[in-house]
XYZ file of C-alpha atoms in Angstrom:
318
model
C -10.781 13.154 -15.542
C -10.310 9.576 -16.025
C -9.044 8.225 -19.186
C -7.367 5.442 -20.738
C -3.891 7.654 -20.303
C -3.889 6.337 -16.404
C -3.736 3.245 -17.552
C -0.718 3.186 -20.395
C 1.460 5.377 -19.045
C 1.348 3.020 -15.849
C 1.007 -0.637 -17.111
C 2.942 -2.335 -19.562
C 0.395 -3.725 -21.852
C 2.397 -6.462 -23.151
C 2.609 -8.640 -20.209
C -0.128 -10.549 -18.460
C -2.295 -7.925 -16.416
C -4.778 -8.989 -13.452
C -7.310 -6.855 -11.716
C -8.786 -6.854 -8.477
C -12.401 -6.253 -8.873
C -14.995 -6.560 -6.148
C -17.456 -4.756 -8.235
C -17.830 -1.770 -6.503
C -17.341 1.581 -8.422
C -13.782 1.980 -7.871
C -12.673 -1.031 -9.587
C -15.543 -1.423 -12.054
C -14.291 1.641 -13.564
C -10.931 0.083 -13.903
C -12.224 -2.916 -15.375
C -13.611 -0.313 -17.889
C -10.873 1.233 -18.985
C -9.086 -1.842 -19.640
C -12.130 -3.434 -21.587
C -11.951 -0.372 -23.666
C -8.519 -0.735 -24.270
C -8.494 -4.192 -24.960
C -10.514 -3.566 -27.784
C -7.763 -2.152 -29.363
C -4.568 -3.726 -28.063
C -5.745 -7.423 -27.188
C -4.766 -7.396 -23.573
C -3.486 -10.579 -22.020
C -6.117 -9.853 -18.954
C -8.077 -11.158 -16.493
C -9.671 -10.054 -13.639
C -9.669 -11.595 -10.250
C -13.114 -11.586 -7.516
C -12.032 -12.507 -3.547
C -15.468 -13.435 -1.683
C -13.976 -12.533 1.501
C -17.633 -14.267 3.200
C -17.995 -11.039 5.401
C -21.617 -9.707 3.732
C -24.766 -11.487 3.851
C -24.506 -10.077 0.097
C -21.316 -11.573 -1.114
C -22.191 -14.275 -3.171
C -24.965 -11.293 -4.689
C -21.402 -9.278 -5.924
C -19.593 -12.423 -7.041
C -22.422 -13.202 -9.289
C -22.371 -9.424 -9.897
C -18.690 -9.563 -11.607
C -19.423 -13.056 -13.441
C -22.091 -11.280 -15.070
C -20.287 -8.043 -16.024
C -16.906 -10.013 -16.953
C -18.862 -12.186 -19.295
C -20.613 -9.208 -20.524
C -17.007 -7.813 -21.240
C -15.599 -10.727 -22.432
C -12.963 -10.890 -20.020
C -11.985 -13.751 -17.847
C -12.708 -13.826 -14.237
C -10.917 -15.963 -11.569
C -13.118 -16.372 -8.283
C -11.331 -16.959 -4.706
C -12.740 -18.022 -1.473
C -11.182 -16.698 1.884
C -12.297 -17.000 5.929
C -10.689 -13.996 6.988
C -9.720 -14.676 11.179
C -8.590 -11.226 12.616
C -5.409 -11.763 14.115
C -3.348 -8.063 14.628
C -5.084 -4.730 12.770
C -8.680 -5.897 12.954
C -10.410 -7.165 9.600
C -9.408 -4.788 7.511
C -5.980 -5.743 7.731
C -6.623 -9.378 7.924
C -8.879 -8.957 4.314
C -5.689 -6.860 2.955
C -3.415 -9.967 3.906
C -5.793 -12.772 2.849
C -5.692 -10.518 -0.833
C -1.994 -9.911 -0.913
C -1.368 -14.024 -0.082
C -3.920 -14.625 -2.792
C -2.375 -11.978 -5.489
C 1.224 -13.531 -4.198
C 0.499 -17.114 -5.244
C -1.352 -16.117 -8.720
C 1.583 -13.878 -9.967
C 4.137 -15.296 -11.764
C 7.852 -13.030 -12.884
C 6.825 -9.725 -14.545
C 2.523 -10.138 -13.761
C 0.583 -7.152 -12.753
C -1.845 -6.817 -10.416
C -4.261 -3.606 -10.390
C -6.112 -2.221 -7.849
C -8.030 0.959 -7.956
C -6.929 3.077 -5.489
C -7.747 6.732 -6.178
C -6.471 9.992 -4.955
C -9.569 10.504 -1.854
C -7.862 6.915 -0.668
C -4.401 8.390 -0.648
C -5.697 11.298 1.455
C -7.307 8.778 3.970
C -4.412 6.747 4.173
C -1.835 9.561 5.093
C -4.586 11.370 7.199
C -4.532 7.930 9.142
C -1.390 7.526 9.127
C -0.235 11.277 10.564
C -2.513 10.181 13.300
C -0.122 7.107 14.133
C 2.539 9.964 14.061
C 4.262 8.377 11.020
C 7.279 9.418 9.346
C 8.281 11.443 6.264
C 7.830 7.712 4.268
C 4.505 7.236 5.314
C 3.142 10.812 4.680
C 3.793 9.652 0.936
C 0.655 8.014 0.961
C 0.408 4.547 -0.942
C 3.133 3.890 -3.939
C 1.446 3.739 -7.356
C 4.083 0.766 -8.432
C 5.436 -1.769 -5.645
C 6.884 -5.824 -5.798
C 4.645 -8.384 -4.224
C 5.831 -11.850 -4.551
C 6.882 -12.042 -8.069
C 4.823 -9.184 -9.709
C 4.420 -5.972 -9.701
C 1.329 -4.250 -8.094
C -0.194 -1.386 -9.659
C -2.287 1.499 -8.490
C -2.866 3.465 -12.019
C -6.039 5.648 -10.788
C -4.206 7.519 -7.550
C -3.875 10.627 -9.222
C -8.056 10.994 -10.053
C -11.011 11.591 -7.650
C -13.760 9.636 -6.009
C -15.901 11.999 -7.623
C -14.106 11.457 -11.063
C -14.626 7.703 -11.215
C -18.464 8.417 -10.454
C -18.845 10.847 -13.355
C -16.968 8.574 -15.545
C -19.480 5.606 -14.216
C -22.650 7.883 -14.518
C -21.642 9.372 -17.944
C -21.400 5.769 -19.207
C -24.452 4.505 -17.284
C -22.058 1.557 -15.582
C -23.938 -0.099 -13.224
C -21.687 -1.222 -10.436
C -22.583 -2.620 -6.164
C -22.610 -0.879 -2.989
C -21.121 -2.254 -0.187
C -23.231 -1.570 2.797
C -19.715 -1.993 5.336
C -18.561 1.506 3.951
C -21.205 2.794 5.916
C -20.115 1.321 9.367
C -18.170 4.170 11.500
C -16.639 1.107 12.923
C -13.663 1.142 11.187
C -11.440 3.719 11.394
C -10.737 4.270 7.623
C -15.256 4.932 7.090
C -15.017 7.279 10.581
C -12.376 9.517 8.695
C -13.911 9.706 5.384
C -17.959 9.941 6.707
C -17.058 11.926 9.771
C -14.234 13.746 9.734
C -13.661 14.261 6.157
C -16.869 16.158 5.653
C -15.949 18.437 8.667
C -13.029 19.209 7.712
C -13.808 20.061 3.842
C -16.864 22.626 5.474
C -13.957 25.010 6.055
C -10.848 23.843 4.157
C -12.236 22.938 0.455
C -10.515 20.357 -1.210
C -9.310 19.304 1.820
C -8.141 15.523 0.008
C -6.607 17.316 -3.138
C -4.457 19.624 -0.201
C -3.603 16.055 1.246
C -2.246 14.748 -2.414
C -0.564 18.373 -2.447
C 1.207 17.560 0.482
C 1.955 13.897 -0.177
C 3.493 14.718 -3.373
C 5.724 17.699 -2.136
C 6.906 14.829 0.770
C 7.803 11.915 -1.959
C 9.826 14.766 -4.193
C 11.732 15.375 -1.007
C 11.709 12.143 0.110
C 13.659 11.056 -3.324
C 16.076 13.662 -3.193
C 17.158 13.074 0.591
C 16.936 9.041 -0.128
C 19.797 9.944 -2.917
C 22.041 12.290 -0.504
C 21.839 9.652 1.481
C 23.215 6.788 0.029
C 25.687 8.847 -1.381
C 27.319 10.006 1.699
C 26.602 6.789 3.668
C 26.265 4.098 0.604
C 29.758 2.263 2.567
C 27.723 1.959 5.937
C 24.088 1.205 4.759
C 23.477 -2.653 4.801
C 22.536 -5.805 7.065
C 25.609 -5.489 8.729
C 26.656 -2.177 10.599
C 29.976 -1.457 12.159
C 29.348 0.395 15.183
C 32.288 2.476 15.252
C 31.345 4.204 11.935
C 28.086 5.866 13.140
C 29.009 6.012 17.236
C 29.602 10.027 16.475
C 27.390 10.671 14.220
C 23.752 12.763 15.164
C 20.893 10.211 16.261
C 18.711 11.930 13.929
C 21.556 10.586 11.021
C 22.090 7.117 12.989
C 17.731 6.730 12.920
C 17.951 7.357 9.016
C 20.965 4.913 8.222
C 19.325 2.383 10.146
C 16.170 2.797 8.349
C 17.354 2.606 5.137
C 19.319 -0.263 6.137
C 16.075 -2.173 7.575
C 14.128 -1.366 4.025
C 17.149 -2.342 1.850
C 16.447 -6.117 4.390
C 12.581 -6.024 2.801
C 11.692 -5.865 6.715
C 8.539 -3.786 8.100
C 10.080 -0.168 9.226
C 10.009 0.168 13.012
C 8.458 2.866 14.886
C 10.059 6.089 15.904
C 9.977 4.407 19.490
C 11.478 1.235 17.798
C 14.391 3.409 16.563
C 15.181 5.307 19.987
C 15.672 1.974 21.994
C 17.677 0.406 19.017
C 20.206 3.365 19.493
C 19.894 3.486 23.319
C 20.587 -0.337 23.084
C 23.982 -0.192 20.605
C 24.620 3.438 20.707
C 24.441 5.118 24.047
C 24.957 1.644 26.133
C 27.790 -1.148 25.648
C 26.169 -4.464 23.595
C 26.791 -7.628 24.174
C 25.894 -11.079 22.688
C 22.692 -10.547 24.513
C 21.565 -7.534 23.151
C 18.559 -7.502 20.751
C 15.438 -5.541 19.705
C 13.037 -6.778 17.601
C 9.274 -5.112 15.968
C 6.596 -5.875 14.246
C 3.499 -4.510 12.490
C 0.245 -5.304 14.424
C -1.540 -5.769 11.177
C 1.365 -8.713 10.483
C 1.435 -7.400 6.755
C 5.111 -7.133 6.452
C 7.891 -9.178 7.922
C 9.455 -8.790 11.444
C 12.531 -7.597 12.487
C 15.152 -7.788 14.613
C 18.880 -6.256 15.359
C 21.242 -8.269 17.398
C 25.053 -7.269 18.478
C 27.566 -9.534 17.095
C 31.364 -8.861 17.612
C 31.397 -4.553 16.734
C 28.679 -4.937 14.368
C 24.428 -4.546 14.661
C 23.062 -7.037 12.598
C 19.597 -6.406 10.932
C 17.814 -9.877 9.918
C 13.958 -11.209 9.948
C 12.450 -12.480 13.467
Protein backbone atom coordinates (compact mmCIF):
# COMPACT_ATOMS: atom_id res chain seq x y z
CA UNK A 1 0.00 0.00 0.00
CA UNK A 2 1.49 3.28 -0.51
CA UNK A 3 1.39 5.85 2.10
CA UNK A 4 2.96 8.84 3.35
CA UNK A 5 5.02 6.33 5.92
CA UNK A 6 7.50 5.57 2.73
CA UNK A 7 8.22 8.79 2.65
CA UNK A 8 9.14 9.90 6.54
CA UNK A 9 10.67 7.10 7.64
CA UNK A 10 13.10 7.60 4.54
CA UNK A 11 13.60 11.42 4.05
CA UNK A 12 14.50 13.87 6.45
CA UNK A 13 11.91 16.47 6.05
CA UNK A 14 13.84 19.26 7.34
CA UNK A 15 16.33 19.68 4.68
CA UNK A 16 15.83 20.79 1.11
CA UNK A 17 14.18 17.76 -0.85
CA UNK A 18 14.17 17.51 -4.85
CA UNK A 19 12.27 15.09 -6.99
CA UNK A 20 12.77 13.67 -10.21
CA UNK A 21 9.54 13.74 -12.00
CA UNK A 22 9.03 12.96 -15.65
CA UNK A 23 5.38 12.69 -15.13
CA UNK A 24 4.83 9.30 -15.63
CA UNK A 25 2.95 7.28 -12.88
CA UNK A 26 5.83 6.27 -10.93
CA UNK A 27 6.97 9.59 -9.98
CA UNK A 28 3.66 11.45 -10.14
CA UNK A 29 2.69 9.40 -7.30
CA UNK A 30 5.71 10.54 -5.46
CA UNK A 31 5.11 14.00 -6.18
CA UNK A 32 1.77 13.12 -4.42
CA UNK A 33 2.75 12.01 -1.44
CA UNK A 34 4.97 14.80 -0.84
CA UNK A 35 2.24 17.46 -1.87
CA UNK A 36 0.16 15.80 0.71
CA UNK A 37 2.65 16.04 3.16
CA UNK A 38 3.64 19.36 2.56
CA UNK A 39 0.41 20.42 3.51
CA UNK A 40 1.20 19.66 6.81
CA UNK A 41 4.93 20.04 7.37
CA UNK A 42 5.87 22.95 4.82
CA UNK A 43 8.45 21.06 2.87
CA UNK A 44 11.44 22.92 1.54
CA UNK A 45 10.68 21.08 -2.05
CA UNK A 46 10.91 21.23 -5.45
CA UNK A 47 10.70 19.06 -8.12
CA UNK A 48 13.00 18.74 -11.03
CA UNK A 49 11.72 17.78 -15.12
CA UNK A 50 14.91 16.52 -17.57
CA UNK A 51 13.55 16.80 -21.34
CA UNK A 52 15.97 14.30 -22.38
CA UNK A 53 14.67 15.37 -26.43
CA UNK A 54 14.27 11.54 -27.19
CA UNK A 55 10.11 11.60 -27.83
CA UNK A 56 8.42 13.43 -30.46
CA UNK A 57 6.18 14.01 -27.17
CA UNK A 58 8.61 15.55 -24.80
CA UNK A 59 7.92 18.99 -24.75
CA UNK A 60 3.87 17.45 -24.44
CA UNK A 61 5.23 15.91 -20.69
CA UNK A 62 7.27 18.98 -19.77
CA UNK A 63 4.24 21.06 -20.19
CA UNK A 64 2.53 18.08 -18.51
CA UNK A 65 4.56 18.63 -15.04
CA UNK A 66 4.40 22.63 -15.31
CA UNK A 67 0.84 22.18 -15.25
CA UNK A 68 0.51 19.64 -12.40
CA UNK A 69 3.41 21.43 -10.26
CA UNK A 70 1.54 24.67 -10.52
CA UNK A 71 -1.57 22.88 -9.78
CA UNK A 72 0.32 21.62 -6.57
CA UNK A 73 1.92 24.57 -5.78
CA UNK A 74 5.24 23.25 -5.90
CA UNK A 75 8.19 24.56 -7.76
CA UNK A 76 9.49 22.95 -10.80
CA UNK A 77 13.04 23.30 -12.27
CA UNK A 78 13.16 22.30 -16.11
CA UNK A 79 16.57 20.87 -17.73
CA UNK A 80 17.52 20.37 -21.26
CA UNK A 81 19.92 17.41 -22.25
CA UNK A 82 21.22 15.83 -25.92
CA UNK A 83 21.85 12.53 -24.71
CA UNK A 84 24.98 10.97 -27.30
CA UNK A 85 25.26 7.16 -26.51
CA UNK A 86 28.68 6.54 -25.76
CA UNK A 87 29.12 2.86 -23.65
CA UNK A 88 25.56 1.07 -22.34
CA UNK A 89 23.32 2.39 -25.10
CA UNK A 90 20.77 5.31 -24.20
CA UNK A 91 19.58 4.16 -21.32
CA UNK A 92 22.71 4.50 -19.64
CA UNK A 93 23.70 7.63 -21.35
CA UNK A 94 19.97 9.27 -20.05
CA UNK A 95 20.95 7.77 -16.42
CA UNK A 96 24.37 9.74 -16.67
CA UNK A 97 23.07 12.95 -18.31
CA UNK A 98 20.43 12.78 -14.90
CA UNK A 99 23.01 11.89 -12.34
CA UNK A 100 25.49 14.98 -13.86
CA UNK A 101 22.38 17.10 -13.72
CA UNK A 102 21.20 15.95 -9.98
CA UNK A 103 25.23 16.27 -9.15
CA UNK A 104 25.51 19.97 -10.01
CA UNK A 105 21.94 21.00 -8.37
CA UNK A 106 22.72 19.34 -4.93
CA UNK A 107 24.33 21.17 -2.52
CA UNK A 108 25.77 19.34 1.33
CA UNK A 109 22.87 17.40 2.93
CA UNK A 110 20.10 17.85 -0.44
CA UNK A 111 17.96 14.99 -1.41
CA UNK A 112 17.14 13.82 -4.49
CA UNK A 113 14.06 11.29 -4.98
CA UNK A 114 13.38 9.06 -7.50
CA UNK A 115 10.63 6.57 -7.60
CA UNK A 116 11.92 3.41 -7.99
CA UNK A 117 9.54 0.67 -6.84
CA UNK A 118 9.90 -2.89 -5.86
CA UNK A 119 8.87 -4.51 -9.84
CA UNK A 120 12.17 -2.16 -10.77
CA UNK A 121 14.29 -3.83 -8.15
CA UNK A 122 13.24 -7.23 -9.52
CA UNK A 123 14.23 -6.10 -13.13
CA UNK A 124 17.35 -4.76 -12.12
CA UNK A 125 18.73 -7.92 -10.26
CA UNK A 126 16.97 -10.22 -12.89
CA UNK A 127 19.31 -8.19 -15.35
CA UNK A 128 21.89 -8.18 -13.50
CA UNK A 129 22.08 -12.25 -12.60
CA UNK A 130 22.12 -12.39 -16.32
CA UNK A 131 25.56 -10.39 -16.41
CA UNK A 132 26.49 -13.12 -13.78
CA UNK A 133 26.89 -10.46 -11.05
CA UNK A 134 27.98 -10.87 -7.64
CA UNK A 135 26.42 -11.24 -4.17
CA UNK A 136 26.49 -6.98 -4.23
CA UNK A 137 24.63 -6.71 -7.20
CA UNK A 138 21.89 -9.35 -6.45
CA UNK A 139 20.94 -6.60 -3.75
CA UNK A 140 19.16 -4.84 -6.26
CA UNK A 141 19.33 -0.89 -6.17
CA UNK A 142 20.17 0.84 -2.55
CA UNK A 143 17.20 2.83 -1.22
CA UNK A 144 19.83 5.64 0.24
CA UNK A 145 23.25 6.33 -1.71
CA UNK A 146 25.85 9.75 -2.00
CA UNK A 147 25.89 11.45 -5.34
CA UNK A 148 27.97 14.48 -5.48
CA UNK A 149 27.07 16.25 -2.39
CA UNK A 150 23.56 14.80 -1.59
CA UNK A 151 22.02 12.05 -0.81
CA UNK A 152 19.79 10.12 -3.33
CA UNK A 153 16.72 8.57 -2.25
CA UNK A 154 14.59 5.73 -3.46
CA UNK A 155 11.61 5.81 -0.68
CA UNK A 156 8.94 3.67 -2.84
CA UNK A 157 11.28 0.27 -3.39
CA UNK A 158 9.50 -1.65 -1.00
CA UNK A 159 5.71 -1.10 -2.90
CA UNK A 160 4.41 -2.47 -6.26
CA UNK A 161 3.86 -1.27 -9.78
CA UNK A 162 0.49 -2.30 -9.21
CA UNK A 163 0.34 -0.35 -5.81
CA UNK A 164 1.30 3.04 -7.23
CA UNK A 165 -1.56 2.47 -9.94
CA UNK A 166 -4.25 1.82 -7.33
CA UNK A 167 -3.03 4.65 -5.33
CA UNK A 168 -3.17 6.85 -8.80
CA UNK A 169 -6.64 5.37 -9.83
CA UNK A 170 -8.17 5.64 -6.29
CA UNK A 171 -7.24 9.35 -6.40
CA UNK A 172 -8.15 9.84 -10.08
CA UNK A 173 -4.31 11.30 -10.74
CA UNK A 174 -3.93 11.79 -14.13
CA UNK A 175 -0.35 11.16 -15.06
CA UNK A 176 1.65 10.39 -19.12
CA UNK A 177 2.57 7.34 -20.83
CA UNK A 178 5.66 7.00 -22.34
CA UNK A 179 5.28 5.18 -25.56
CA UNK A 180 9.44 3.93 -25.31
CA UNK A 181 8.30 1.45 -22.48
CA UNK A 182 6.75 -0.34 -25.11
CA UNK A 183 9.90 -0.86 -27.36
CA UNK A 184 11.40 -4.58 -26.75
CA UNK A 185 14.47 -2.79 -27.79
CA UNK A 186 15.88 -2.30 -24.69
CA UNK A 187 16.72 -4.88 -22.62
CA UNK A 188 15.15 -3.60 -19.32
CA UNK A 189 11.13 -3.42 -21.55
CA UNK A 190 12.18 -7.18 -23.13
CA UNK A 191 12.42 -8.49 -19.42
CA UNK A 192 9.48 -6.87 -17.96
CA UNK A 193 6.93 -7.27 -21.35
CA UNK A 194 8.42 -10.58 -22.33
CA UNK A 195 9.89 -12.45 -19.96
CA UNK A 196 8.32 -11.22 -16.89
CA UNK A 197 4.86 -12.26 -17.92
CA UNK A 198 6.23 -15.81 -18.76
CA UNK A 199 7.71 -16.33 -16.01
CA UNK A 200 4.82 -15.10 -13.47
CA UNK A 201 2.30 -17.78 -15.72
CA UNK A 202 3.93 -20.45 -13.55
CA UNK A 203 5.82 -18.85 -10.63
CA UNK A 204 3.22 -16.11 -9.15
CA UNK A 205 4.70 -13.25 -7.72
CA UNK A 206 7.57 -13.95 -9.46
CA UNK A 207 9.00 -9.92 -8.66
CA UNK A 208 7.91 -10.11 -4.89
CA UNK A 209 10.18 -13.77 -4.89
CA UNK A 210 12.93 -11.48 -6.54
CA UNK A 211 12.63 -8.72 -3.50
CA UNK A 212 12.53 -12.02 -1.26
CA UNK A 213 15.69 -12.94 -2.51
CA UNK A 214 17.34 -9.53 -2.75
CA UNK A 215 16.59 -8.85 0.75
CA UNK A 216 17.81 -12.28 2.22
CA UNK A 217 21.29 -11.34 -0.03
CA UNK A 218 21.71 -7.58 1.54
CA UNK A 219 21.06 -9.19 5.31
CA UNK A 220 23.91 -11.48 4.43
CA UNK A 221 25.69 -9.22 2.58
CA UNK A 222 25.88 -6.82 5.89
CA UNK A 223 26.82 -9.41 8.14
CA UNK A 224 29.80 -10.86 5.94
CA UNK A 225 30.80 -6.99 5.01
CA UNK A 226 31.26 -6.73 9.08
CA UNK A 227 33.32 -10.18 9.51
CA UNK A 228 35.17 -8.84 7.13
CA UNK A 229 36.60 -5.80 8.10
CA UNK A 230 37.01 -7.17 11.31
CA UNK A 231 39.39 -9.85 10.51
CA UNK A 232 41.06 -7.95 7.62
CA UNK A 233 40.28 -4.09 8.73
CA UNK A 234 44.67 -3.84 8.93
CA UNK A 235 44.92 -4.99 5.16
CA UNK A 236 41.80 -3.37 3.48
CA UNK A 237 42.83 0.02 1.83
CA UNK A 238 44.45 1.75 -1.38
CA UNK A 239 47.55 0.33 -0.54
CA UNK A 240 48.03 -3.57 -0.16
CA UNK A 241 51.11 -5.31 1.04
CA UNK A 242 51.45 -8.32 -0.91
CA UNK A 243 52.96 -10.48 1.54
CA UNK A 244 49.90 -10.26 3.87
CA UNK A 245 47.35 -11.93 1.51
CA UNK A 246 50.08 -14.15 -0.78
CA UNK A 247 48.62 -17.32 1.42
CA UNK A 248 45.52 -16.54 1.85
CA UNK A 249 42.38 -18.41 -0.42
CA UNK A 250 41.70 -16.42 -3.81
CA UNK A 251 38.18 -16.54 -2.96
CA UNK A 252 39.42 -14.27 0.46
CA UNK A 253 42.16 -12.28 -1.72
CA UNK A 254 38.90 -11.43 -4.52
CA UNK A 255 36.86 -10.10 -1.40
CA UNK A 256 39.72 -7.92 0.26
CA UNK A 257 40.39 -6.49 -2.95
CA UNK A 258 36.88 -5.63 -3.50
CA UNK A 259 36.25 -4.03 -0.54
CA UNK A 260 39.37 -2.24 -0.95
CA UNK A 261 38.32 -0.93 -4.61
CA UNK A 262 34.71 0.31 -3.04
CA UNK A 263 36.32 1.88 0.08
CA UNK A 264 38.51 3.99 -3.38
CA UNK A 265 34.68 5.11 -4.63
CA UNK A 266 35.91 3.16 -7.92
CA UNK A 267 33.38 1.03 -10.21
CA UNK A 268 33.75 -2.82 -8.89
CA UNK A 269 35.48 -4.95 -11.52
CA UNK A 270 34.20 -8.03 -12.95
CA UNK A 271 34.72 -11.49 -11.64
CA UNK A 272 37.11 -11.77 -14.79
CA UNK A 273 38.63 -8.36 -13.66
CA UNK A 274 39.43 -9.97 -10.27
CA UNK A 275 41.05 -13.36 -11.60
CA UNK A 276 43.72 -11.51 -13.79
CA UNK A 277 44.36 -8.92 -10.93
CA UNK A 278 45.42 -11.99 -8.73
CA UNK A 279 47.07 -13.93 -11.61
CA UNK A 280 48.95 -10.58 -12.24
CA UNK A 281 50.27 -9.87 -8.31
CA UNK A 282 49.42 -13.13 -6.82
CA UNK A 283 50.33 -16.20 -8.77
CA UNK A 284 53.11 -14.26 -11.05
CA UNK A 285 56.13 -11.91 -9.83
CA UNK A 286 55.10 -7.86 -10.45
CA UNK A 287 57.09 -5.47 -11.49
CA UNK A 288 56.96 -1.66 -12.10
CA UNK A 289 55.21 -2.66 -15.23
CA UNK A 290 52.49 -4.48 -13.99
CA UNK A 291 48.94 -3.01 -14.15
CA UNK A 292 45.25 -3.86 -14.72
CA UNK A 293 42.80 -1.50 -15.12
CA UNK A 294 38.43 -1.73 -15.78
CA UNK A 295 35.78 0.06 -16.47
CA UNK A 296 31.97 0.08 -16.71
CA UNK A 297 30.74 0.18 -20.38
CA UNK A 298 27.90 2.36 -19.33
CA UNK A 299 30.92 4.93 -17.97
CA UNK A 300 28.58 5.60 -14.85
CA UNK A 301 31.17 5.11 -12.25
CA UNK A 302 34.85 5.86 -12.22
CA UNK A 303 37.69 3.64 -13.63
CA UNK A 304 40.14 1.76 -12.06
CA UNK A 305 43.31 0.60 -12.00
CA UNK A 306 45.99 -1.50 -9.71
CA UNK A 307 49.62 -1.01 -10.34
CA UNK A 308 52.73 -2.82 -8.40
CA UNK A 309 54.84 -0.46 -6.58
CA UNK A 310 57.78 -1.71 -4.36
CA UNK A 311 55.71 -5.02 -2.33
CA UNK A 312 52.56 -3.23 -2.46
CA UNK A 313 49.27 -3.25 -5.20
CA UNK A 314 48.12 0.07 -5.39
CA UNK A 315 44.36 0.71 -6.16
CA UNK A 316 43.80 4.41 -7.67
CA UNK A 317 41.34 5.97 -10.52
CA UNK A 318 42.44 5.52 -14.38
Amino acid sequence: MLTKDLITKNVDLNKKIFIALSGGPDSTALLHLLSTINETNKLELKAIHINHNLSKNCFIWEKHCEDMCSKLAINLQTESVKIKSEGGGIEAASRRARNKIFENILHDGDQILLAHHSDDVAETVFMRMLRGTGAEGMEGPQIKRMIGKGILIRPLLSASKQEILNYLNENNIKYIKDESNHSNEFDRNYIRNKIFPLLEERWKNFPKRINNAAQIFRNRNNIYSELMYEKYRHIIGKKIRLNEIKELPDSKIADILRYSIKECNISSPNSKIIEEIIKTFIHSNPGSKSTVSWSRSDKEEVAGKIEYQEGYIVISKR
